[in-house]
Coordinates of C-alpha atoms and ligand atoms in Angstrom, one line a residue:
M275 CA -2.1 -10.5 -16.5
A276 CA -3.0 -8.5 -13.4
S277 CA -6.7 -7.5 -13.3
T278 CA -8.0 -4.4 -11.7
I279 CA -11.2 -4.4 -9.7
P280 CA -13.6 -1.6 -10.8
A281 CA -14.5 0.6 -7.8
E282 CA -18.1 1.4 -7.0
H283 CA -18.8 5.0 -8.0
D284 CA -22.4 5.2 -6.8
L285 CA -22.8 6.4 -3.2
R286 CA -24.2 3.5 -1.1
R287 CA -27.1 4.6 1.1
V288 CA -29.5 2.8 3.5
I289 CA -31.3 5.7 5.1
G290 CA -34.0 7.4 3.1
D291 CA -35.3 10.9 3.3
G292 CA -38.7 10.2 4.7
E293 CA -40.3 11.2 1.4
G294 CA -39.4 9.9 -2.1
I295 CA -36.3 7.9 -1.1
P296 CA -37.3 4.8 0.9
D297 CA -35.5 3.6 3.9
G298 CA -33.5 0.4 3.6
E299 CA -32.3 -1.9 6.3
V300 CA -29.1 -3.8 7.1
E301 CA -29.2 -7.6 7.5
G302 CA -28.6 -8.7 11.1
V303 CA -29.1 -5.2 12.5
G304 CA -32.0 -5.2 15.1
E305 CA -33.2 -2.7 17.6
Q306 CA -30.3 -3.3 20.0
E307 CA -27.7 -2.6 17.2
L308 CA -29.6 0.4 15.9
L309 CA -29.6 2.0 19.4
D310 CA -25.9 1.1 20.0
L311 CA -25.1 3.1 16.8
Y312 CA -27.2 5.9 18.1
R313 CA -25.6 6.0 21.6
S314 CA -22.1 6.1 19.9
M315 CA -23.2 9.0 17.6
V316 CA -24.7 11.0 20.5
L317 CA -21.6 10.4 22.6
L318 CA -19.3 11.6 19.8
R319 CA -21.5 14.6 19.0
T320 CA -21.7 15.6 22.7
Y321 CA -17.9 15.2 23.0
D322 CA -17.4 17.4 20.0
E323 CA -19.8 20.2 20.9
R324 CA -18.6 20.3 24.5
S325 CA -15.0 20.4 23.4
V326 CA -15.6 23.5 21.3
V327 CA -17.1 25.1 24.4
Y328 CA -14.2 24.0 26.6
H329 CA -11.8 25.5 24.0
R330 CA -13.6 28.8 24.1
Q331 CA -13.4 28.7 27.9
G332 CA -9.6 28.1 27.7
R333 CA -9.9 24.6 29.2
I334 CA -8.5 22.7 26.3
G335 CA -6.1 23.8 23.5
T336 CA -6.7 23.9 19.8
Y337 CA -9.2 21.2 18.9
A338 CA -10.0 19.5 15.6
I339 CA -13.8 19.6 15.2
F340 CA -15.5 16.5 13.8
W341 CA -19.1 17.7 13.9
G342 CA -21.0 15.9 11.0
H343 CA -18.5 13.1 10.8
E344 CA -20.0 11.0 13.7
A345 CA -21.8 8.6 11.2
I346 CA -18.4 7.7 9.7
Q347 CA -16.8 7.0 13.1
A348 CA -19.7 5.3 14.8
G349 CA -20.6 3.2 11.8
A350 CA -17.0 2.0 11.1
F351 CA -16.5 1.3 14.8
Q352 CA -19.5 -0.9 15.1
A353 CA -18.3 -3.1 12.3
L354 CA -15.2 -4.0 14.4
D355 CA -14.6 -6.6 17.2
D356 CA -12.9 -5.5 20.4
A357 CA -9.7 -7.3 19.3
D358 CA -9.5 -5.2 16.0
W359 CA -7.2 -2.2 16.1
I360 CA -8.2 1.3 15.3
F361 CA -5.7 3.9 14.0
P362 CA -7.3 7.4 14.4
S363 CA -6.2 10.7 13.0
Y364 CA -6.7 13.9 15.0
R365 CA -10.2 14.0 13.4
E366 CA -11.2 10.8 15.3
S367 CA -9.6 11.8 18.6
A368 CA -12.5 10.6 20.7
I369 CA -13.0 7.2 19.0
G370 CA -11.5 5.6 22.1
L371 CA -14.6 6.6 24.1
L372 CA -16.5 3.9 22.1
R373 CA -14.0 1.3 23.5
G374 CA -14.5 2.5 27.1
M375 CA -11.7 5.0 27.3
P376 CA -12.5 7.8 29.9
A377 CA -13.4 11.2 28.3
A378 CA -10.8 12.7 30.7
T379 CA -8.0 10.9 28.8
V380 CA -8.9 12.4 25.5
L381 CA -9.6 15.8 27.0
S382 CA -6.2 15.6 28.7
W383 CA -4.6 14.9 25.3
W384 CA -6.2 18.2 24.0
R385 CA -4.9 19.9 27.2
G386 CA -1.4 18.7 26.3
H387 CA -1.2 16.8 29.6
P388 CA 0.7 13.4 29.7
A389 CA -2.5 11.8 31.2
G390 CA -3.8 12.1 27.6
W391 CA -1.5 9.4 26.3
W392 CA -2.7 5.9 26.8
N393 CA -1.2 2.4 26.2
P394 CA -2.6 1.5 22.8
A395 CA -2.8 -2.2 23.8
D396 CA -5.2 -1.3 26.6
Y397 CA -7.9 -0.4 24.1
N398 CA -6.5 -1.6 20.7
V399 CA -6.6 2.0 19.8
A400 CA -3.4 3.5 18.5
S401 CA -2.2 7.0 19.4
I402 CA -4.0 10.0 17.8
C403 CA -2.0 10.6 14.6
V404 CA -1.4 14.2 13.7
P405 CA 1.1 13.9 10.9
I406 CA -1.0 13.2 7.8
A407 CA -1.2 9.5 6.8
T408 CA 1.8 8.3 8.7
H409 CA -0.4 5.9 10.6
V410 CA -1.5 4.1 7.4
P411 CA 1.7 2.0 7.2
H412 CA 1.4 1.4 10.9
A413 CA -2.1 0.0 10.5
A414 CA -1.0 -2.1 7.5
G415 CA 2.1 -3.4 9.4
L416 CA 0.0 -4.3 12.6
A417 CA -2.6 -6.1 10.4
W418 CA 0.0 -8.1 8.5
G419 CA 1.7 -9.0 11.8
K420 CA -1.5 -10.3 13.2
R421 CA -2.0 -12.3 10.1
L422 CA 1.5 -13.8 10.4
R423 CA 0.7 -14.8 14.0
G424 CA -2.5 -16.5 12.8
E425 CA -4.7 -14.1 14.8
S426 CA -8.1 -13.2 13.2
V427 CA -7.6 -9.5 13.8
C428 CA -8.2 -6.5 11.5
A429 CA -6.9 -3.0 11.6
L430 CA -8.8 0.1 10.5
A431 CA -7.2 3.4 9.7
F432 CA -9.1 6.6 9.5
F433 CA -7.6 9.4 7.3
G434 CA -8.8 12.2 5.1
D435 CA -9.0 13.1 1.5
G436 CA -5.9 15.2 1.8
A437 CA -4.1 12.1 3.2
T438 CA -4.5 10.3 -0.1
S439 CA -1.8 12.6 -1.7
E440 CA 0.8 11.6 0.9
G441 CA 3.6 9.2 0.2
A442 CA 2.8 7.3 3.5
F443 CA -0.8 6.6 2.3
H444 CA 0.6 5.0 -0.9
E445 CA 3.2 3.0 1.0
G446 CA 0.7 1.7 3.5
A447 CA -2.0 0.9 0.9
N448 CA 0.5 -0.8 -1.5
F449 CA 2.1 -2.8 1.3
A450 CA -1.3 -3.9 2.7
A451 CA -2.4 -5.0 -0.8
V452 CA 0.7 -6.9 -1.7
M453 CA 0.8 -8.6 1.8
R454 CA -2.9 -9.1 1.9
A455 CA -3.0 -7.4 5.3
P456 CA -6.5 -7.4 6.8
V457 CA -6.8 -3.6 7.0
V458 CA -9.7 -1.2 6.2
L459 CA -8.5 2.0 4.7
L460 CA -11.3 4.4 5.7
C461 CA -11.1 7.7 3.9
N462 CA -13.2 10.5 5.3
N463 CA -13.7 12.6 2.2
N464 CA -14.9 15.8 3.7
Q465 CA -13.7 17.6 0.5
W466 CA -11.3 19.8 2.3
A467 CA -7.7 19.6 3.5
I468 CA -7.7 22.7 5.7
S469 CA -8.2 25.3 2.8
T470 CA -7.3 23.0 -0.1
P471 CA -10.5 21.8 -1.9
L472 CA -10.7 18.3 -3.3
S473 CA -10.5 19.7 -6.9
D474 CA -7.0 20.9 -6.1
Q475 CA -6.1 17.7 -4.3
T476 CA -6.5 15.2 -7.0
K477 CA -7.4 14.8 -10.7
A478 CA -9.0 11.4 -10.0
A479 CA -12.8 11.4 -10.8
A480 CA -13.3 9.9 -7.4
L481 CA -10.9 9.0 -4.5
V482 CA -12.3 5.4 -4.6
D483 CA -10.7 5.0 -8.0
K484 CA -7.3 4.9 -6.3
A485 CA -8.2 1.4 -5.0
A486 CA -7.9 0.0 -8.5
G487 CA -4.3 1.2 -8.6
Y488 CA -3.6 -1.1 -5.7
G489 CA -5.7 -4.0 -7.0
I490 CA -8.0 -3.9 -4.0
P491 CA -11.8 -3.4 -3.8
G492 CA -13.1 0.2 -3.3
V493 CA -16.5 1.2 -2.0
R494 CA -18.0 4.7 -2.0
V495 CA -20.6 5.4 0.7
D496 CA -22.7 8.4 1.9
G497 CA -20.6 9.4 4.9
G498 CA -23.7 10.9 6.5
D499 CA -25.4 7.6 6.5
V500 CA -24.3 5.6 9.5
L501 CA -25.9 2.3 8.3
A502 CA -24.3 2.5 4.9
V503 CA -20.9 3.1 6.6
Y504 CA -21.5 0.3 9.0
E505 CA -22.5 -2.1 6.2
A506 CA -19.6 -1.2 3.9
T507 CA -17.1 -1.6 6.8
R508 CA -18.6 -4.8 7.9
E509 CA -18.0 -6.2 4.4
A510 CA -14.4 -4.9 4.3
V511 CA -13.7 -6.5 7.7
A512 CA -15.2 -9.8 6.5
R513 CA -12.9 -9.7 3.5
G514 CA -9.9 -9.0 5.7
R515 CA -10.7 -11.9 8.0
A516 CA -11.2 -14.2 5.1
G517 CA -7.6 -13.5 4.0
E518 CA -8.6 -11.3 1.1
G519 CA -6.6 -8.3 2.1
P520 CA -7.5 -4.6 2.4
T521 CA -10.5 -2.6 1.2
F522 CA -10.6 1.1 0.5
V523 CA -13.8 2.7 1.8
E524 CA -14.5 6.3 0.7
A525 CA -17.0 7.9 2.9
V526 CA -18.2 11.2 1.3
T527 CA -19.2 14.1 3.4
Y528 CA -18.8 17.8 3.4
R529 CA -16.9 19.6 6.2
A530 CA -19.6 21.6 7.9
A531 CA -17.3 23.0 10.6
P532 CA -14.0 24.8 10.6
H533 CA -11.0 22.6 10.1
A534 CA -10.1 23.2 13.8
T535 CA -10.7 25.9 16.4
A536 CA -7.7 27.9 15.0
D537 CA -9.3 28.0 11.5
D538 CA -11.5 30.7 9.9
P539 CA -13.1 28.9 6.9
S540 CA -15.1 32.0 5.9
A541 CA -11.9 33.0 4.0
Y542 CA -12.3 30.1 1.6
I543 CA -15.4 27.9 2.0
D544 CA -18.8 28.2 0.3
P545 CA -21.2 29.1 3.1
Q546 CA -24.2 27.8 1.0
R547 CA -22.6 24.3 0.9
V548 CA -21.9 24.5 4.6
E549 CA -25.6 25.4 5.3
E550 CA -26.7 22.4 3.2
A551 CA -24.4 20.1 5.0
R552 CA -25.5 21.3 8.4
A553 CA -29.2 21.0 7.4
N554 CA -28.5 17.4 6.3
E555 CA -26.3 16.4 9.3
C556 CA -25.9 12.8 10.2
V557 CA -27.2 12.6 13.8
G558 CA -30.5 14.3 12.8
R559 CA -30.9 12.1 9.8
Y560 CA -30.4 9.0 11.9
E561 CA -32.8 10.2 14.6
A562 CA -35.5 10.7 11.9
Y563 CA -34.8 7.2 10.6
L564 CA -35.0 5.7 14.1
R565 CA -38.3 7.4 14.6
R566 CA -39.7 6.2 11.3
V567 CA -38.9 2.6 12.2
G568 CA -40.3 3.1 15.7
V569 CA -37.1 2.6 17.7
L570 CA -36.6 6.1 19.1
H571 CA -38.9 8.3 21.1
D572 CA -38.5 11.6 22.9
Q573 CA -37.9 10.1 26.4
L574 CA -35.2 7.7 25.2
E575 CA -33.5 10.4 23.1
Q576 CA -33.4 12.7 26.1
Q577 CA -32.1 9.9 28.3
I578 CA -29.3 9.0 25.9
K579 CA -28.3 12.6 25.4
A580 CA -28.3 13.3 29.2
E581 CA -26.0 10.2 29.8
A582 CA -23.6 11.6 27.2
A583 CA -23.6 15.1 28.8
D584 CA -22.9 13.5 32.2
V585 CA -19.9 11.6 30.7
M586 CA -18.5 15.0 29.5
R587 CA -19.1 16.8 32.7
A588 CA -17.3 14.1 34.7
G589 CA -14.6 13.9 32.0
I590 CA -13.6 17.6 32.1
A591 CA -13.8 17.6 35.9
A592 CA -11.4 14.7 36.1
A593 CA -9.1 16.1 33.4
E594 CA -8.9 19.4 35.3
A595 CA -8.3 17.6 38.6
E596 CA -5.0 16.1 37.2
P597 CA -2.0 17.6 39.0
P598 CA 0.2 19.6 36.6
A599 CA 2.8 17.4 35.0
D600 CA 6.5 17.9 35.9
V601 CA 8.1 20.2 33.2
G602 CA 11.1 17.8 33.2
L603 CA 8.9 15.6 31.0
V604 CA 9.5 17.9 28.1
F605 CA 13.1 16.9 28.0
D606 CA 13.0 13.4 29.5
H607 CA 12.2 11.3 26.4
A608 CA 13.5 13.6 23.7
L609 CA 17.0 12.2 23.2
A610 CA 18.7 9.0 24.3
T611 CA 21.8 10.9 25.1
P612 CA 20.7 14.5 26.1
P613 CA 23.1 17.3 25.5
S614 CA 24.4 19.1 28.7
S615 CA 22.3 22.2 27.7
F616 CA 19.1 20.3 28.6
A617 CA 20.0 20.5 32.3
S618 CA 20.5 24.2 32.2
D619 CA 17.4 24.7 30.0
L620 CA 15.3 22.8 32.5
A621 CA 16.8 24.7 35.4
E622 CA 15.9 28.0 33.7
L623 CA 12.4 26.7 33.0
R624 CA 11.9 25.7 36.7
R625 CA 13.2 29.1 37.7
I626 CA 10.7 30.9 35.4
L627 CA 7.9 28.8 36.7
G628 CA 9.0 29.5 40.3
E629 CA 9.6 25.9 41.1
Ligands
TPP775 C1 2.7 15.3 7.1 C2 1.9 16.5 7.4 N1 1.9 17.5 6.5 C3 1.1 18.6 6.8 C4 0.3 18.7 7.9 C5 -0.6 19.9 8.2 N2 -2.0 19.5 8.1 C6 -2.7 19.4 9.2 S1 -4.3 18.9 8.8 C7 -4.0 19.0 7.2 C8 -5.1 18.7 6.1 C9 -5.4 17.3 6.1 O1 -6.6 17.1 5.3 P1 -7.4 15.7 5.2 O2 -6.4 14.6 5.0 O3 -8.4 15.9 4.2 O4 -8.0 15.5 6.7 P2 -9.1 16.4 7.4 O5 -8.4 17.5 8.2 O6 -10.0 17.0 6.4 O7 -9.8 15.4 8.3 C10 -2.6 19.3 6.9 C11 -2.1 19.5 5.6 C12 0.4 17.6 8.8 N3 -0.3 17.6 9.9 N4 1.2 16.5 8.5
MG776 MG1 -10.4 16.4 4.4

């Protein structure tokens, strides 16, 4: 008889609150690793805050804000090797920066410029996925393929709470479980899918319970605790490499920013909850932890933040220096056998643009 694996319901935490709740530590994580995590979080935070400004200045298009989700992204990233593959959703658009992708590339993506599309094999980072959950089967397939080739490579797919209601999530999770594909299913449960709250999304007591339906382990972590996310993902990766298949990691947060720059959450969100989430945001929590353990001081903090600001300044300048793309690209790769109307449509477009 098949047995199900009970999922962990308690939120795993490592970082304390500096008062009653004591700080923990993660085995094998020393000062270097602690600061690597911090640099990643600061780079992501800086990317996100600058992007909102660039949007308001009309320099990038609609942008999906990830403010407050940096701990999930940086913690999960650090648990991977360079050969492991990352499948981001629009919420993790800048994750490639942690693999050395230029900020200009991601900014170009948000500018709708072709320079924003990279070759996934250059960074082992798949394209940013906008259709909800359709990248979950891609991650499962890649991980399975790597296993068939005898390569010790994992894949990690980031997706949201809303994605767990999609058929593609089910297909990817089930396929990965049955084929024992080494994939980490990392769910950012920020409790909203645009304006749909989690309570209208599922009748499951916790999203992590879905893991039992696939016969895979499920772990629930505090998504604002970068060390807890790192540790849980590291365990999931180790299971994958050992041939034990996928793990579902539910990282619980609360969305403290609009869904995207085009959204007005005041129409539906509880402002009190947003205030609480902002007061307890992950970068500040981690800074306080690093100061308590004596790893961070003012000068180092300023230096790391200044470096990230420089990356963004150079990134937007490089993105804006890209020559405009040829409008013919809109048609070029649309159909293998283009209809004759494409030629006249393109000619009309060029006429309007004065080309
Ligand atoms: C297949 C598909 N259906 C609908 C949409 C429209 N849509 C964009 S974001 C979103 C909400 C997704 O919520 P969640 O999975 O929780 O991710 P989050 O935005 O919170 O990171 C929806 C429904 C889409 N992009 N793709
Ligand atoms: Mg969500």
